[in-house]
PDB file of C-alpha atoms in Angstrom:
ATOM      1  CA  ARG A 486      49.362 -34.203   1.099  1.00 87.00           C
ATOM      2  CA  ILE A 487      49.977 -37.642  -0.301  1.00 92.00           C
ATOM      3  CA  GLY A 488      47.175 -38.824  -2.561  1.00 88.00           C
ATOM      4  CA  ASP A 489      43.942 -38.537  -0.558  1.00 88.00           C
ATOM      5  CA  LEU A 490      45.841 -38.190   2.732  1.00 92.00           C
ATOM      6  CA  THR A 491      46.085 -34.673   4.163  1.00 91.00           C
ATOM      7  CA  ILE A 492      48.064 -34.231   7.371  1.00 91.00           C
ATOM      8  CA  ASP A 493      48.484 -31.069   9.436  1.00 89.00           C
ATOM      9  CA  ALA A 494      52.149 -31.613  10.291  1.00 88.00           C
ATOM     10  CA  GLU A 495      54.351 -29.918  12.829  1.00 88.00           C
ATOM     11  CA  THR A 496      57.897 -29.584  11.560  1.00 87.00           C
ATOM     12  CA  ALA A 497      61.131 -30.790  13.132  1.00 87.00           C
ATOM     13  CA  ARG A 498      64.072 -29.048  11.477  1.00 85.00           C
ATOM     14  CA  THR A 499      66.744 -28.649  14.160  1.00 85.00           C
ATOM     15  CA  LEU A 500      68.681 -31.444  15.822  1.00 85.00           C
ATOM     16  CA  GLU A 501      66.847 -30.748  19.082  1.00 85.00           C
ATOM     17  CA  GLU A 502      63.411 -30.801  17.427  1.00 86.00           C
ATOM     18  CA  ARG A 503      64.234 -34.039  15.615  1.00 84.00           C
ATOM     19  CA  ALA A 504      65.530 -35.658  18.825  1.00 86.00           C
ATOM     20  CA  GLN A 505      62.373 -34.737  20.739  1.00 86.00           C
ATOM     21  CA  GLY A 506      59.950 -35.581  17.918  1.00 84.00           C
ATOM     22  CA  LEU A 507      56.616 -36.764  19.265  1.00 85.00           C
ATOM     23  CA  SER A 508      58.103 -38.237  22.463  1.00 86.00           C
ATOM     24  CA  ASP A 509      56.317 -37.660  25.775  1.00 82.00           C
ATOM     25  CA  ARG A 510      52.929 -36.954  24.184  1.00 87.00           C
ATOM     26  CA  ASP A 511      49.872 -38.982  25.130  1.00 88.00           C
ATOM     27  CA  GLU A 512      48.134 -38.827  21.757  1.00 90.00           C
ATOM     28  CA  MET A 513      47.848 -37.088  18.410  1.00 91.00           C
ATOM     29  CA  ALA A 514      44.755 -36.301  16.338  1.00 92.00           C
ATOM     30  CA  VAL A 515      44.194 -38.640  13.389  1.00 91.00           C
ATOM     31  CA  ASP A 516      44.860 -35.852  10.843  1.00 92.00           C
ATOM     32  CA  GLU A 517      48.051 -34.642  12.537  1.00 92.00           C
ATOM     33  CA  GLY A 518      51.679 -35.695  12.262  1.00 91.00           C
ATOM     34  CA  MET A 519      55.267 -34.512  12.395  1.00 91.00           C
ATOM     35  CA  LEU A 520      57.427 -33.824   9.343  1.00 91.00           C
ATOM     36  CA  PHE A 521      61.163 -34.234   9.910  1.00 90.00           C
ATOM     37  CA  PHE A 522      63.635 -32.404   7.665  1.00 90.00           C
ATOM     38  CA  MET A 523      66.998 -34.182   7.319  1.00 89.00           C
ATOM     39  CA  GLU A 524      70.131 -32.112   6.633  1.00 86.00           C
ATOM     40  CA  SER A 525      70.752 -34.131   3.473  1.00 89.00           C
ATOM     41  CA  GLU A 526      69.259 -37.125   1.723  1.00 92.00           C
ATOM     42  CA  ARG A 527      70.378 -40.178   3.712  1.00 94.00           C
ATOM     43  CA  ILE A 528      69.179 -43.296   5.537  1.00 95.00           C
ATOM     44  CA  PRO A 529      68.263 -41.941   8.982  1.00 93.00           C
ATOM     45  CA  GLY A 530      67.639 -44.104  12.025  1.00 93.00           C
ATOM     46  CA  PHE A 531      64.568 -43.449  14.190  1.00 91.00           C
ATOM     47  CA  HIS A 532      63.567 -44.870  17.570  1.00 87.00           C
ATOM     48  CA  MET A 533      60.402 -44.906  19.676  1.00 87.00           C
ATOM     49  CA  ARG A 534      62.011 -43.776  22.964  1.00 86.00           C
ATOM     50  CA  GLY A 535      59.495 -41.844  25.075  1.00 86.00           C
ATOM     51  CA  MET A 536      56.583 -42.653  22.753  1.00 88.00           C
ATOM     52  CA  ARG A 537      53.147 -43.417  24.215  1.00 90.00           C
ATOM     53  CA  PHE A 538      51.310 -44.460  21.041  1.00 91.00           C
ATOM     54  CA  PRO A 539      52.227 -46.459  17.895  1.00 93.00           C
ATOM     55  CA  LEU A 540      53.202 -44.753  14.638  1.00 93.00           C
ATOM     56  CA  ASP A 541      53.416 -45.196  10.887  1.00 95.00           C
ATOM     57  CA  PHE A 542      56.473 -43.727   9.135  1.00 95.00           C
ATOM     58  CA  ILE A 543      56.276 -42.317   5.619  1.00 96.00           C
ATOM     59  CA  TRP A 544      59.798 -41.952   4.237  1.00 96.00           C
ATOM     60  CA  ILE A 545      59.996 -39.256   1.493  1.00 95.00           C
ATOM     61  CA  SER A 546      62.887 -38.769  -0.948  1.00 94.00           C
ATOM     62  CA  SER A 547      64.265 -35.464  -2.219  1.00 91.00           C
ATOM     63  CA  ASP A 548      62.083 -35.733  -5.328  1.00 91.00           C
ATOM     64  CA  LEU A 549      59.042 -35.698  -2.982  1.00 92.00           C
ATOM     65  CA  ARG A 550      58.093 -39.322  -3.652  1.00 94.00           C
ATOM     66  CA  VAL A 551      57.259 -41.877  -0.981  1.00 96.00           C
ATOM     67  CA  ALA A 552      60.451 -43.973  -0.854  1.00 97.00           C
ATOM     68  CA  ASP A 553      59.426 -46.432   1.859  1.00 97.00           C
ATOM     69  CA  LEU A 554      56.716 -47.130   4.453  1.00 97.00           C
ATOM     70  CA  THR A 555      57.025 -48.545   7.959  1.00 96.00           C
ATOM     71  CA  GLU A 556      53.687 -49.332   9.574  1.00 96.00           C
ATOM     72  CA  ASN A 557      52.408 -49.969  13.089  1.00 95.00           C
ATOM     73  CA  VAL A 558      55.665 -49.378  14.953  1.00 93.00           C
ATOM     74  CA  PRO A 559      54.920 -50.141  18.632  1.00 91.00           C
ATOM     75  CA  TYR A 560      55.803 -47.896  21.517  1.00 87.00           C
ATOM     76  CA  PRO A 561      57.750 -49.323  24.485  1.00 84.00           C
ATOM     77  CA  ALA A 562      55.474 -51.080  27.006  1.00 83.00           C
ATOM     78  CA  SER A 563      57.511 -49.557  29.850  1.00 83.00           C
ATOM     79  CA  PRO A 564      60.253 -46.904  30.128  1.00 78.00           C
ATOM     80  CA  ASP A 565      62.787 -49.682  30.767  1.00 81.00           C
ATOM     81  CA  ASP A 566      62.010 -51.522  27.513  1.00 85.00           C
ATOM     82  CA  GLU A 567      64.346 -51.108  24.563  1.00 84.00           C
ATOM     83  CA  PRO A 568      62.511 -48.904  22.013  1.00 82.00           C
ATOM     84  CA  ALA A 569      61.926 -50.065  18.447  1.00 82.00           C
ATOM     85  CA  ARG A 570      64.545 -48.746  16.012  1.00 88.00           C
ATOM     86  CA  ILE A 571      63.673 -48.310  12.361  1.00 93.00           C
ATOM     87  CA  GLN A 572      65.053 -46.888   9.145  1.00 96.00           C
ATOM     88  CA  PRO A 573      64.044 -46.743   5.486  1.00 97.00           C
ATOM     89  CA  GLN A 574      65.435 -49.024   2.785  1.00 96.00           C
ATOM     90  CA  SER A 575      66.682 -46.073   0.698  1.00 96.00           C
ATOM     91  CA  PRO A 576      67.887 -42.505   1.319  1.00 96.00           C
ATOM     92  CA  VAL A 577      65.276 -39.871   2.224  1.00 95.00           C
ATOM     93  CA  LEU A 578      65.188 -36.146   2.863  1.00 93.00           C
ATOM     94  CA  TYR A 579      61.904 -36.050   4.834  1.00 93.00           C
ATOM     95  CA  VAL A 580      60.159 -38.338   7.295  1.00 94.00           C
ATOM     96  CA  LEU A 581      56.458 -38.005   8.113  1.00 94.00           C
ATOM     97  CA  GLU A 582      55.261 -39.633  11.318  1.00 93.00           C
ATOM     98  CA  VAL A 583      51.536 -40.281  11.584  1.00 95.00           C
ATOM     99  CA  ASN A 584      49.301 -42.372  13.834  1.00 95.00           C
ATOM    100  CA  ALA A 585      49.519 -46.132  13.308  1.00 95.00           C
ATOM    101  CA  GLY A 586      46.941 -47.304  10.784  1.00 96.00           C
ATOM    102  CA  VAL A 587      46.867 -44.061   8.773  1.00 95.00           C
ATOM    103  CA  VAL A 588      49.007 -45.480   5.953  1.00 95.00           C
ATOM    104  CA  GLU A 589      46.740 -48.493   5.497  1.00 95.00           C
ATOM    105  CA  SER A 590      43.457 -46.558   5.831  1.00 94.00           C
ATOM    106  CA  SER A 591      44.558 -43.828   3.390  1.00 94.00           C
ATOM    107  CA  GLY A 592      46.078 -46.148   0.783  1.00 94.00           C
ATOM    108  CA  VAL A 593      49.446 -44.379   0.683  1.00 95.00           C
ATOM    109  CA  SER A 594      51.920 -46.371  -1.448  1.00 95.00           C
ATOM    110  CA  ILE A 595      55.596 -46.275  -2.321  1.00 96.00           C
ATOM    111  CA  GLY A 596      56.064 -43.964  -5.305  1.00 95.00           C
ATOM    112  CA  ASP A 597      53.177 -41.635  -4.399  1.00 95.00           C
ATOM    113  CA  LYS A 598      53.894 -37.905  -4.772  1.00 93.00           C
ATOM    114  CA  ALA A 599      54.054 -35.791  -1.590  1.00 91.00           C
ATOM    115  CA  VAL A 600      52.967 -32.139  -1.704  1.00 88.00           C
ATOM    116  CA  PHE A 601      53.868 -29.732   1.073  1.00 80.00           C
ATOM    117  CA  ASP A 602      51.492 -26.799   1.435  1.00 73.00           C
ATOM    118  CA  PRO A 603      53.257 -24.204   3.593  1.00 63.00           C
ATOM    119  CA  ASP A 604      51.301 -22.094   6.029  1.00 54.00           C
ATOM    120  CA  GLU A 605      52.422 -19.296   8.316  1.00 46.00           C
ATOM    121  CA  ALA A 606      53.807 -21.718  10.899  1.00 44.00           C
ATOM    122  CA  ASN A 607      55.536 -23.918   8.330  1.00 44.00           C
ATOM    123  CA  GLN A 608      57.766 -21.861   6.058  1.00 47.00           C
ATOM    124  CA  PHE A 609      60.147 -22.960   3.324  1.00 46.00           C
ATOM    125  CA  ALA A 610      63.398 -21.407   2.147  1.00 40.00           C
ATOM    126  CA  ASN A 611      62.600 -21.143  -1.553  1.00 38.00           C
ATOM    127  CA  GLY A 612      59.902 -18.593  -2.369  1.00 37.00           C
ATOM    128  CA  SER A 613      58.975 -20.477  -5.546  1.00 37.00           C
ATOM    129  CA  PHE A 614      58.299 -23.663  -3.553  1.00 39.00           C
ATOM    130  CA  GLU A 615      54.653 -22.623  -3.184  1.00 39.00           C
ATOM    131  CA  GLN A 616      54.333 -22.884  -6.972  1.00 40.00           C
ATOM    132  CA  GLY A 617      55.678 -26.462  -6.954  1.00 44.00           C
ATOM    133  CA  ALA A 618      59.395 -25.803  -7.451  1.00 44.00           C
ATOM    134  CA  ASP A 619      62.102 -27.713  -5.597  1.00 44.00           C
ATOM    135  CA  PRO A 620      62.166 -26.807  -1.900  1.00 45.00           C
ATOM    136  CA  TRP A 621      65.845 -25.887  -1.770  1.00 41.00           C
ATOM    137  CA  ILE A 622      68.330 -24.082  -3.982  1.00 37.00           C
ATOM    138  CA  SER A 623      71.376 -26.308  -4.463  1.00 35.00           C
ATOM    139  CA  LEU A 624      74.808 -25.365  -5.740  1.00 36.00           C
ATOM    140  CA  SER A 625      74.885 -28.599  -7.730  1.00 37.00           C
ATOM    141  CA  THR A 626      71.808 -27.895  -9.857  1.00 38.00           C
ATOM    142  CA  ALA A 627      70.866 -25.652 -12.752  1.00 42.00           C
ATOM    143  CA  ALA A 628      68.835 -23.629 -10.233  1.00 40.00           C
ATOM    144  CA  TRP A 629      72.056 -22.073  -8.901  1.00 38.00           C
ATOM    145  CA  GLY A 630      72.048 -18.402  -9.704  1.00 41.00           C
ATOM    146  CA  THR A 631      68.279 -18.293 -10.223  1.00 39.00           C
ATOM    147  CA  PRO A 632      67.001 -15.346  -8.229  1.00 39.00           C
ATOM    148  CA  PHE A 633      64.370 -15.956  -5.596  1.00 36.00           C
ATOM    149  CA  SER A 634      62.932 -13.840  -2.839  1.00 35.00           C
ATOM    150  CA  VAL A 635      61.213 -14.255   0.458  1.00 35.00           C
ATOM    151  CA  SER A 636      57.508 -14.150  -0.215  1.00 33.00           C
ATOM    152  CA  GLU A 637      55.145 -12.041   1.857  1.00 32.00           C
ATOM    153  CA  ARG A 638      53.850 -15.278   3.263  1.00 33.00           C
ATOM    154  CA  GLN A 639      57.317 -16.247   4.500  1.00 36.00           C
ATOM    155  CA  ALA A 640      58.076 -12.860   6.010  1.00 35.00           C
ATOM    156  CA  VAL A 641      55.799 -13.257   9.018  1.00 36.00           C
ATOM    157  CA  GLU A 642      57.316 -12.456  12.372  1.00 36.00           C
ATOM    158  CA  GLY A 643      58.665 -15.459  14.206  1.00 39.00           C
ATOM    159  CA  SER A 644      59.056 -17.708  11.186  1.00 39.00           C
ATOM    160  CA  SER A 645      62.203 -19.746  10.756  1.00 41.00           C
ATOM    161  CA  SER A 646      64.684 -18.385   8.283  1.00 37.00           C
ATOM    162  CA  ALA A 647      68.284 -18.733   7.210  1.00 40.00           C
ATOM    163  CA  LEU A 648      70.756 -16.372   5.585  1.00 37.00           C
ATOM    164  CA  LEU A 649      73.294 -17.800   3.201  1.00 38.00           C
ATOM    165  CA  GLU A 650      76.266 -15.595   2.500  1.00 36.00           C
ATOM    166  CA  LEU A 651      78.736 -16.657  -0.167  1.00 37.00           C
ATOM    167  CA  ARG A 652      82.182 -15.072  -0.246  1.00 37.00           C
ATOM    168  CA  TRP A 653      84.734 -15.471  -2.986  1.00 38.00           C
ATOM    169  CA  SER A 654      88.140 -16.401  -1.599  1.00 41.00           C
ATOM    170  CA  GLY A 655      90.023 -16.618  -4.902  1.00 45.00           C
ATOM    171  CA  GLN A 656      92.193 -14.071  -6.711  1.00 50.00           C
ATOM    172  CA  GLY A 657      90.735 -11.406  -8.943  1.00 49.00           C
ATOM    173  CA  GLY A 658      87.080 -11.623  -7.892  1.00 45.00           C
ATOM    174  CA  PRO A 659      84.401 -14.207  -8.481  1.00 43.00           C
ATOM    175  CA  PRO A 660      84.365 -16.208 -11.712  1.00 45.00           C
TER     176      PRO A 660
END
C-alpha cells in the first residue's frame, strides 16, 4: 500500500523472475502489479522488451519511501522496435510496476510511505516484518544478533525461504 493505493502485487525476487517481469502478458487488472526485489539498494535499469501495455514505475528505497516515479512508459509498437529503457534518479531496493495512469489517479508522490502486507504467496524473511520492522536483518545494523523466527504464516508449504549459515573462520572461536 502507498497512501490510498492498494496493489495486489506478484513478486519478482530471482534474476529469472526479474528478467521476465510482466513481459508477454496481454493485460493486468487495474489493482494488480509486480514488485521487484533488488539484491541491494542501487540504481537498476529496466526495459519494456516484450511488453504489450504501458506501465508506471514506483521506485521504492530501503526505508520504504517512494524515491522516484516514472509514468506512462510506452510498450514497443512492434517486436523489432527498441524498447524504452528507464531507471530511477536515486538508489532503490524495490520497484513496483503498475498499469499506466495508476500513479496519477491514486495521487502517489515521492516521499510517500510504502507498506508491504505479506500474504501466504508473498513471504518475507524477517518474522517481525509483519509488525512493521525492517524487512531484512543486516550485519551492518543494530538488529544484528536480534533473534527472529519464521512465523506460522511464513511456514506454509511452497513458500520461498532462505537459510543463512554463519561460520567463524578465526582462531579460538567466535568473538
